[in-house]
mmCIF file of C-alpha atoms in Angstrom:
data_model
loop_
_atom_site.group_PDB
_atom_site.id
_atom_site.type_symbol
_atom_site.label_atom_id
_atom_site.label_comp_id
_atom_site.label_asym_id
_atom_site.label_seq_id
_atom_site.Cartn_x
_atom_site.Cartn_y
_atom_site.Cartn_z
ATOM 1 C CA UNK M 1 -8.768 4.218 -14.900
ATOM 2 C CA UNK M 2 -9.740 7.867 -15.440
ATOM 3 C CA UNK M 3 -8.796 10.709 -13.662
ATOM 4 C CA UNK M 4 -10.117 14.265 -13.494
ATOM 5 C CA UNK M 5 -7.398 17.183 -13.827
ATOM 6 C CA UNK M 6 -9.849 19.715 -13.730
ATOM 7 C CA UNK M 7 -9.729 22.665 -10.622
ATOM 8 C CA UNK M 8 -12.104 25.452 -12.660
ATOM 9 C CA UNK M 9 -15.241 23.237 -12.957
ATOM 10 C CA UNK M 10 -17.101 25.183 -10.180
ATOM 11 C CA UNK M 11 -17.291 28.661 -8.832
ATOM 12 C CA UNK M 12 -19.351 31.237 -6.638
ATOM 13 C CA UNK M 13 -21.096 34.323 -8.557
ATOM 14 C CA UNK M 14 -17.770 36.281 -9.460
ATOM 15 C CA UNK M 15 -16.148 32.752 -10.784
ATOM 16 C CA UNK M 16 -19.302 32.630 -13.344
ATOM 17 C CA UNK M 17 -17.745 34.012 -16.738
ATOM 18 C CA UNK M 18 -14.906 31.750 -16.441
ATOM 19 C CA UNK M 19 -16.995 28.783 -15.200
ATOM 20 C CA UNK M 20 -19.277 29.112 -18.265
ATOM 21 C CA UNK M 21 -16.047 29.944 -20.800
ATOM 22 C CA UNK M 22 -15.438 27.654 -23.907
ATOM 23 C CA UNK M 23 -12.079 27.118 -22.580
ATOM 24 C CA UNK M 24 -12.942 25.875 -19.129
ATOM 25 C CA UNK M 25 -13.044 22.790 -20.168
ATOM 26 C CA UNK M 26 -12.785 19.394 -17.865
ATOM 27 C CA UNK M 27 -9.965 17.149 -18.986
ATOM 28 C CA UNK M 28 -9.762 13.482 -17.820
ATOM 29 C CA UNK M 29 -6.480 11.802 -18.487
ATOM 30 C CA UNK M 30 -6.082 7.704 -18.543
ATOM 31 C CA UNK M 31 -3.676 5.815 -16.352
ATOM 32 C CA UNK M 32 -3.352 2.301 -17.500
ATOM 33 C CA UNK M 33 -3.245 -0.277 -14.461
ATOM 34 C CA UNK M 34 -2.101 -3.658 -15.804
ATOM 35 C CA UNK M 35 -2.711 -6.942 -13.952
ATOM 36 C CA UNK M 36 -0.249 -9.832 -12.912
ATOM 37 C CA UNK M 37 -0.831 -13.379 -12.428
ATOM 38 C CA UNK M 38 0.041 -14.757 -8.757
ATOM 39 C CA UNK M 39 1.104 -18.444 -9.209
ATOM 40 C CA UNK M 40 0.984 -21.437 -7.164
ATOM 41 C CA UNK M 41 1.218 -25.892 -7.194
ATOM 42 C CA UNK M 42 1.185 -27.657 -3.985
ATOM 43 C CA UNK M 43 0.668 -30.908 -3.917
ATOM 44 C CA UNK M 44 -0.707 -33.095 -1.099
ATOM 45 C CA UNK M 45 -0.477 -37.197 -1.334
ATOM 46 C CA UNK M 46 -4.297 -38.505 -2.123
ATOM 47 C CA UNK M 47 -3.957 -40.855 0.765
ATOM 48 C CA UNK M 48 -3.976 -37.497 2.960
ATOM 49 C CA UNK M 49 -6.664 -36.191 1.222
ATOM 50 C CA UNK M 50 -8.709 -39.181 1.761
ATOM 51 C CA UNK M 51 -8.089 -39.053 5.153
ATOM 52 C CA UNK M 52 -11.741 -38.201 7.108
ATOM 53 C CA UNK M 53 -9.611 -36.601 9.744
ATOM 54 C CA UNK M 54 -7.811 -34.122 8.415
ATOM 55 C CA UNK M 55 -9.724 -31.734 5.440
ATOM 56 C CA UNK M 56 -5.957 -31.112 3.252
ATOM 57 C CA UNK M 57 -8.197 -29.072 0.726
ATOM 58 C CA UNK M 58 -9.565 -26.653 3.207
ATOM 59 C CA UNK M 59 -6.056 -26.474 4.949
ATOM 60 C CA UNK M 60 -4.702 -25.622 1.637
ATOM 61 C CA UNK M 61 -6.855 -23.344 0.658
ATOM 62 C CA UNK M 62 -6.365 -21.005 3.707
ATOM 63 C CA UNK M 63 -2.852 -21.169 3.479
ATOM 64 C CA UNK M 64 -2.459 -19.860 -0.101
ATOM 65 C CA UNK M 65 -5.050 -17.089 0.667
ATOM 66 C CA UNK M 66 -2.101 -16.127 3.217
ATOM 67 C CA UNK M 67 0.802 -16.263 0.999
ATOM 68 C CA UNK M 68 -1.201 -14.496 -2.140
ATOM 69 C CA UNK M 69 -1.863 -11.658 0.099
ATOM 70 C CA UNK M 70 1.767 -11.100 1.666
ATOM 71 C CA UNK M 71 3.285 -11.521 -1.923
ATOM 72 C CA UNK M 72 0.304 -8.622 -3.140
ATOM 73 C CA UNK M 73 0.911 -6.105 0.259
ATOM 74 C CA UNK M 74 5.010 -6.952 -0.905
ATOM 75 C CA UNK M 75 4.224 -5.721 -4.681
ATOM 76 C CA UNK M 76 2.165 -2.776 -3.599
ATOM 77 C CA UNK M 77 4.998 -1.196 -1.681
ATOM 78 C CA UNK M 78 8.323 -2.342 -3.265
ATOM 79 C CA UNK M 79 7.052 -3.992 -6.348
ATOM 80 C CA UNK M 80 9.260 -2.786 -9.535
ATOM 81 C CA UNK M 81 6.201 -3.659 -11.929
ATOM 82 C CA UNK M 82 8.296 -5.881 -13.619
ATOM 83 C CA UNK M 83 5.775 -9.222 -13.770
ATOM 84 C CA UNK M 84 4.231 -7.785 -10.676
ATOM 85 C CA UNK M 85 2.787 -4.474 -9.361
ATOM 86 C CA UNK M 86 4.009 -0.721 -9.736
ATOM 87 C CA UNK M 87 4.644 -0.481 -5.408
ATOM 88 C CA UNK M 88 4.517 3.138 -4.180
ATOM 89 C CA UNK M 89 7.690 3.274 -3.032
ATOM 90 C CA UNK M 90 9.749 2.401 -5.959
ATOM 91 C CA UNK M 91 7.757 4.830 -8.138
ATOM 92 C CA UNK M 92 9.296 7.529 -9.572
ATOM 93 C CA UNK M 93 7.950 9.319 -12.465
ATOM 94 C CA UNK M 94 4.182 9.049 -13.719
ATOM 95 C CA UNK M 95 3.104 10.151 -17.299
ATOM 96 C CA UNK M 96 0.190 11.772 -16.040
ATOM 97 C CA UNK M 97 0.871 12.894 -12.321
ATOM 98 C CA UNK M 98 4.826 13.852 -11.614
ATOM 99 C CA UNK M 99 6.727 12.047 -8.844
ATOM 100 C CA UNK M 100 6.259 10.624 -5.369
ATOM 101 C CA UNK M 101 7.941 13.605 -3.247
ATOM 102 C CA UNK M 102 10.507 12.380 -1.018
ATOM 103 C CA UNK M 103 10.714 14.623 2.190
ATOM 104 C CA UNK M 104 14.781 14.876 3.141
ATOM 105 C CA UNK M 105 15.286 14.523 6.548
ATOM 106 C CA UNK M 106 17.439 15.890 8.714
ATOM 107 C CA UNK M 107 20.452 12.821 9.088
ATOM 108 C CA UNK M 108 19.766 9.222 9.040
ATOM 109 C CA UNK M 109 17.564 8.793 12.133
ATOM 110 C CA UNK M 110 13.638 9.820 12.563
ATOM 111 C CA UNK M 111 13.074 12.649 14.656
ATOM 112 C CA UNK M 112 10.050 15.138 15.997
ATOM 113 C CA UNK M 113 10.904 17.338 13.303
ATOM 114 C CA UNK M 114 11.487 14.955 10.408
ATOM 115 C CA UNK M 115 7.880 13.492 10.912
ATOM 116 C CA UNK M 116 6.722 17.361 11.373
ATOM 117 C CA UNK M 117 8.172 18.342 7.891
ATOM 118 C CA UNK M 118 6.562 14.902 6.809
ATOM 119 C CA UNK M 119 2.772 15.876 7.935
ATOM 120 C CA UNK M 120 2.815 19.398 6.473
ATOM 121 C CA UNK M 121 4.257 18.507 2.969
ATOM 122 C CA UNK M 122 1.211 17.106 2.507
ATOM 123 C CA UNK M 123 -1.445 19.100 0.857
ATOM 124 C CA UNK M 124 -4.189 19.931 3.103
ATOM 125 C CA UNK M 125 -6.833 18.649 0.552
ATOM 126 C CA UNK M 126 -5.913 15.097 1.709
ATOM 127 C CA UNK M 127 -4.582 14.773 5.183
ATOM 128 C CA UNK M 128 -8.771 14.076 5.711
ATOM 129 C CA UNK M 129 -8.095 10.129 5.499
ATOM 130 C CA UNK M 130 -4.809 10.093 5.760
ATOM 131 C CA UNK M 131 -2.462 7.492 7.458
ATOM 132 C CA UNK M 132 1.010 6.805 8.462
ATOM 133 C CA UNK M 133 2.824 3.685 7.132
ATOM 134 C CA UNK M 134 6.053 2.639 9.039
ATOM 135 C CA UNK M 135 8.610 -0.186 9.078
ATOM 136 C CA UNK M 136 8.650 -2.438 12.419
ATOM 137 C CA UNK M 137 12.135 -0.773 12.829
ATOM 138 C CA UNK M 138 10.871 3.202 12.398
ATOM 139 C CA UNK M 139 7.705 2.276 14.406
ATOM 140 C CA UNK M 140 10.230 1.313 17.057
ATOM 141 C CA UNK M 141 11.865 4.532 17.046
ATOM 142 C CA UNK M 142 8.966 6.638 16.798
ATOM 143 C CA UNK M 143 7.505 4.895 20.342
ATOM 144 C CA UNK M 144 10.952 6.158 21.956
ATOM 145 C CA UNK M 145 10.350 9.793 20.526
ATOM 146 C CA UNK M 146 8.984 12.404 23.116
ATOM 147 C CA UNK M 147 8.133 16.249 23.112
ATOM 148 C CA UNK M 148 10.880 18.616 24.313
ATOM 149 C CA UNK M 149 8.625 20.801 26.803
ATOM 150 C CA UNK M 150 6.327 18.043 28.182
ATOM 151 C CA UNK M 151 8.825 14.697 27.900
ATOM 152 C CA UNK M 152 5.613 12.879 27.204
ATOM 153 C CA UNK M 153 5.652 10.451 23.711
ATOM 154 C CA UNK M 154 4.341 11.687 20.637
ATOM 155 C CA UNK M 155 2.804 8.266 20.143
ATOM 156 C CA UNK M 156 -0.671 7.606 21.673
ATOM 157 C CA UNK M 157 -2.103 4.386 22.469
ATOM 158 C CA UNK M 158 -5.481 3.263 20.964
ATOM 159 C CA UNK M 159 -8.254 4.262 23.786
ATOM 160 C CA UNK M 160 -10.814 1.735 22.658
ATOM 161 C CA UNK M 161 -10.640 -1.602 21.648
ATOM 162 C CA UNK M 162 -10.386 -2.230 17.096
ATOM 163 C CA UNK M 163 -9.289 1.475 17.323
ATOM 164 C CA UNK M 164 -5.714 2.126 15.377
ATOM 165 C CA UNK M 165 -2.918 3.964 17.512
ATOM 166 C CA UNK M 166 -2.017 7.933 16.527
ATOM 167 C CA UNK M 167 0.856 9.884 15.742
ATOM 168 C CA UNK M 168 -0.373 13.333 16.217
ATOM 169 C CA UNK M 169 -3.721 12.957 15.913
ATOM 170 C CA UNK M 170 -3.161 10.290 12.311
ATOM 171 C CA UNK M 171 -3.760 6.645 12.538
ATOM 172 C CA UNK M 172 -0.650 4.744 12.063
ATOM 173 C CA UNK M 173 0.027 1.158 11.095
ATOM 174 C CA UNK M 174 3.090 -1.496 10.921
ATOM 175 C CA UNK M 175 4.074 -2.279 7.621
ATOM 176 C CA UNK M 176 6.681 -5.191 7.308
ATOM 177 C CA UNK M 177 6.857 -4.586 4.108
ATOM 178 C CA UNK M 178 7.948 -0.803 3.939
ATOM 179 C CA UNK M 179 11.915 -0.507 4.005
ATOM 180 C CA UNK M 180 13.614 -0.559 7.281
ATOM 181 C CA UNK M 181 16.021 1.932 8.576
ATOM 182 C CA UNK M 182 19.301 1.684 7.575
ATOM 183 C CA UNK M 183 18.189 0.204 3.952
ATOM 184 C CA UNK M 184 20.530 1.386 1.355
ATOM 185 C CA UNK M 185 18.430 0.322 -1.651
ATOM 186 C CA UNK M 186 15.094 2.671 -0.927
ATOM 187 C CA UNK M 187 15.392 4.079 2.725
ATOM 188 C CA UNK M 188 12.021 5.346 2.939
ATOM 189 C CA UNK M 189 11.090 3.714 6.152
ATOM 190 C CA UNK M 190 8.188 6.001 6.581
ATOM 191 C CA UNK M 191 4.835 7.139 4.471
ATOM 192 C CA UNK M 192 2.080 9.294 4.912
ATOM 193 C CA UNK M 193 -0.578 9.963 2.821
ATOM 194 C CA UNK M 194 -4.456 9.515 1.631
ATOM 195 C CA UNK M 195 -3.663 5.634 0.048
ATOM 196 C CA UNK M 196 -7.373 5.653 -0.936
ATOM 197 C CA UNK M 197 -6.776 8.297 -3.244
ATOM 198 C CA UNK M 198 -3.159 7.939 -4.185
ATOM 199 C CA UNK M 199 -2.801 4.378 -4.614
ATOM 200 C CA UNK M 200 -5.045 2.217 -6.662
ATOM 201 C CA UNK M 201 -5.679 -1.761 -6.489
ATOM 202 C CA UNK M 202 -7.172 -3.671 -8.790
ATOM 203 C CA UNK M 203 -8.342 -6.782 -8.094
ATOM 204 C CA UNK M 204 -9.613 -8.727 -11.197
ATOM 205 C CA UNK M 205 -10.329 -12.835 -9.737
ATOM 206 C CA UNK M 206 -10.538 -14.467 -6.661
ATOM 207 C CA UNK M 207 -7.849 -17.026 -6.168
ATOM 208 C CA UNK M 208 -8.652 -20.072 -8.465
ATOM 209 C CA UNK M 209 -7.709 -23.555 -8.329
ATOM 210 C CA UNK M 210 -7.219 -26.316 -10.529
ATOM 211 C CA UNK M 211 -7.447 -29.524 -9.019
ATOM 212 C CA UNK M 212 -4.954 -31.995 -10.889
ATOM 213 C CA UNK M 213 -4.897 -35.809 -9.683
ATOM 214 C CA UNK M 214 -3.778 -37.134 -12.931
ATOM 215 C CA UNK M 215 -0.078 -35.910 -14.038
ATOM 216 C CA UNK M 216 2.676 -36.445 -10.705
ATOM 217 C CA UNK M 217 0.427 -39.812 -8.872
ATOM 218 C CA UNK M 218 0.131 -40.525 -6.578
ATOM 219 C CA UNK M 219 0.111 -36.753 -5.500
ATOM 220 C CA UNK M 220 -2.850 -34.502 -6.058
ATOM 221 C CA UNK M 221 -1.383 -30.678 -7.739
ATOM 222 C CA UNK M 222 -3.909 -27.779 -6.923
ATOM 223 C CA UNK M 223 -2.660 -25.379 -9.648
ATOM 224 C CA UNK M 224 -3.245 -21.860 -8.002
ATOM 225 C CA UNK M 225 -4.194 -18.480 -9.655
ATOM 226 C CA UNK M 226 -4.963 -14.464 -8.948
ATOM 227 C CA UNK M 227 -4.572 -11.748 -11.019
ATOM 228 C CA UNK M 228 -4.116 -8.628 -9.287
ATOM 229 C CA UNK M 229 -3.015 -4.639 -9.896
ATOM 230 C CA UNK M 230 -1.734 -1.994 -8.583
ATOM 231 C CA UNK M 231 -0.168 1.467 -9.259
ATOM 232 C CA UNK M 232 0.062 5.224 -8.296
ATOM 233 C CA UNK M 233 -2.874 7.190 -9.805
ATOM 234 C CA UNK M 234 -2.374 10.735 -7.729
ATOM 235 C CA UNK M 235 1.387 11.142 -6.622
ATOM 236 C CA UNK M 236 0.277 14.220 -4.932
ATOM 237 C CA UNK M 237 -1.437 12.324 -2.348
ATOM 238 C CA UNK M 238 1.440 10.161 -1.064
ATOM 239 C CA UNK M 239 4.710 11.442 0.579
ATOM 240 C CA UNK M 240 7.649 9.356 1.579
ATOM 241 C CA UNK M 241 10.029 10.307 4.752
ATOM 242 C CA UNK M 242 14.090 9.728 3.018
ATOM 243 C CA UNK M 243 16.248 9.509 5.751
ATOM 244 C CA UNK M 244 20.120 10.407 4.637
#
């Protein structure tokens, strides 16, 4: 992946000296995403997989789809990129980018003004697509939170139907896997952030199988495969609520 770090390429008329200087020059740096294999075997007896009723392969299939994808969603937030992917979460320092900022907040519960000093430590250039990310536990106690003049909730319901509810005016979606409050190891039950931008995915095979009748009869192995990515490519773009 390349990025550009470049902020002088463009200019109005009294920017035009230094957008056509020798030394405003673009510079793209390279952030290495490497890939992991996702592994699977289950087996099914042949005798089930003969039987008309029941299609075992199609069953199996959709099942493994299912796991893959909550062991990927698990790497992409809390993965330690040890066999598996970089999750945004347990990042700390990128070669290219600095650090994940952690906003402090104010004791160990979520309040209006912790998710307040959340939203506006965000540059402006990318609260446009931005979303929040919370645990089942902090979405539970932002629900209960209310504004002091009015008493009415912070959190608004979805008006129309396949529409995602707000949290002052941002979309905001469950995450099971995002820590919950009260964990010691990462407590960061909350993030907000442009995830298009900060966060990148790579996604290099479709799941594979290897159908294998021959080596444990009479049980039929489908040996399972995916490689998959992921890692932080603009730190800038992400910020994490700590609550201490």
């Amino acid at each position: 992946l390349v990025q550009d770090n470049s902020e002088k390429a463009a200019g109005w008329d009294q920017d035009l000296e230094q957008v056509l200087s020798k030394d405003n020059i673009a510079t793209l740096s390279r952030i290495v995403i490497p890939t992991h294999y996702l592994y699977a075997q289950p087996k099914a007896l042949q005798k089930t997989i003969d039987d008309p009723r029941i299609d075992i392969e199609m069953w199996l299939s959709g099942k493994l789809v299912e796991i893959f994808a909550r062991k990927e969603n698990a790497a992409f937030v809390k993965g330690d990129g040890q066999g598996k992917p970089q999750g945004f979460v347990t990042y700390s320092v990128n070669k290219v980018g600095g650090e994940i900022e952690r906003v402090s907040g104010d004791g160990p519960t979520i309040t209006y003004e912790n998710l307040m000093k959340l939203y506006f430590a965000l540059d402006k250039r990318y609260v446009s697509g931005s979303v929040f990310i919370a645990s089942r536990s902090a979405l539970q106690a932002i629900r209960m939170l209310k504004e002091e003049r009015s008493g009415r909730y912070i959190w608004q319901h979805s008006l129309a139907s396949g529409m995602p509810e707000t949290l002052m005016g941002i979309p905001i979606y469950q995450c099971d896997e995002m820590p919950e409050i009260g964990d010691t190891e990462h407590n960061t039950p909350i993030a907000f952030g442009n995830f298009r931008i900060g966060y990148q995915i790579v996604d290099r095979s479709n799941v594979r199988t290897l159908r294998d009748p021959y080596t444990d009869k009479p049980y039929v192995k489908f040996y399972t495969t995916k490689q998959v990515g992921g890692g932080v490519v603009e730190p800038k773009a992400i910020k994490l609520l700590e609550l201490r």
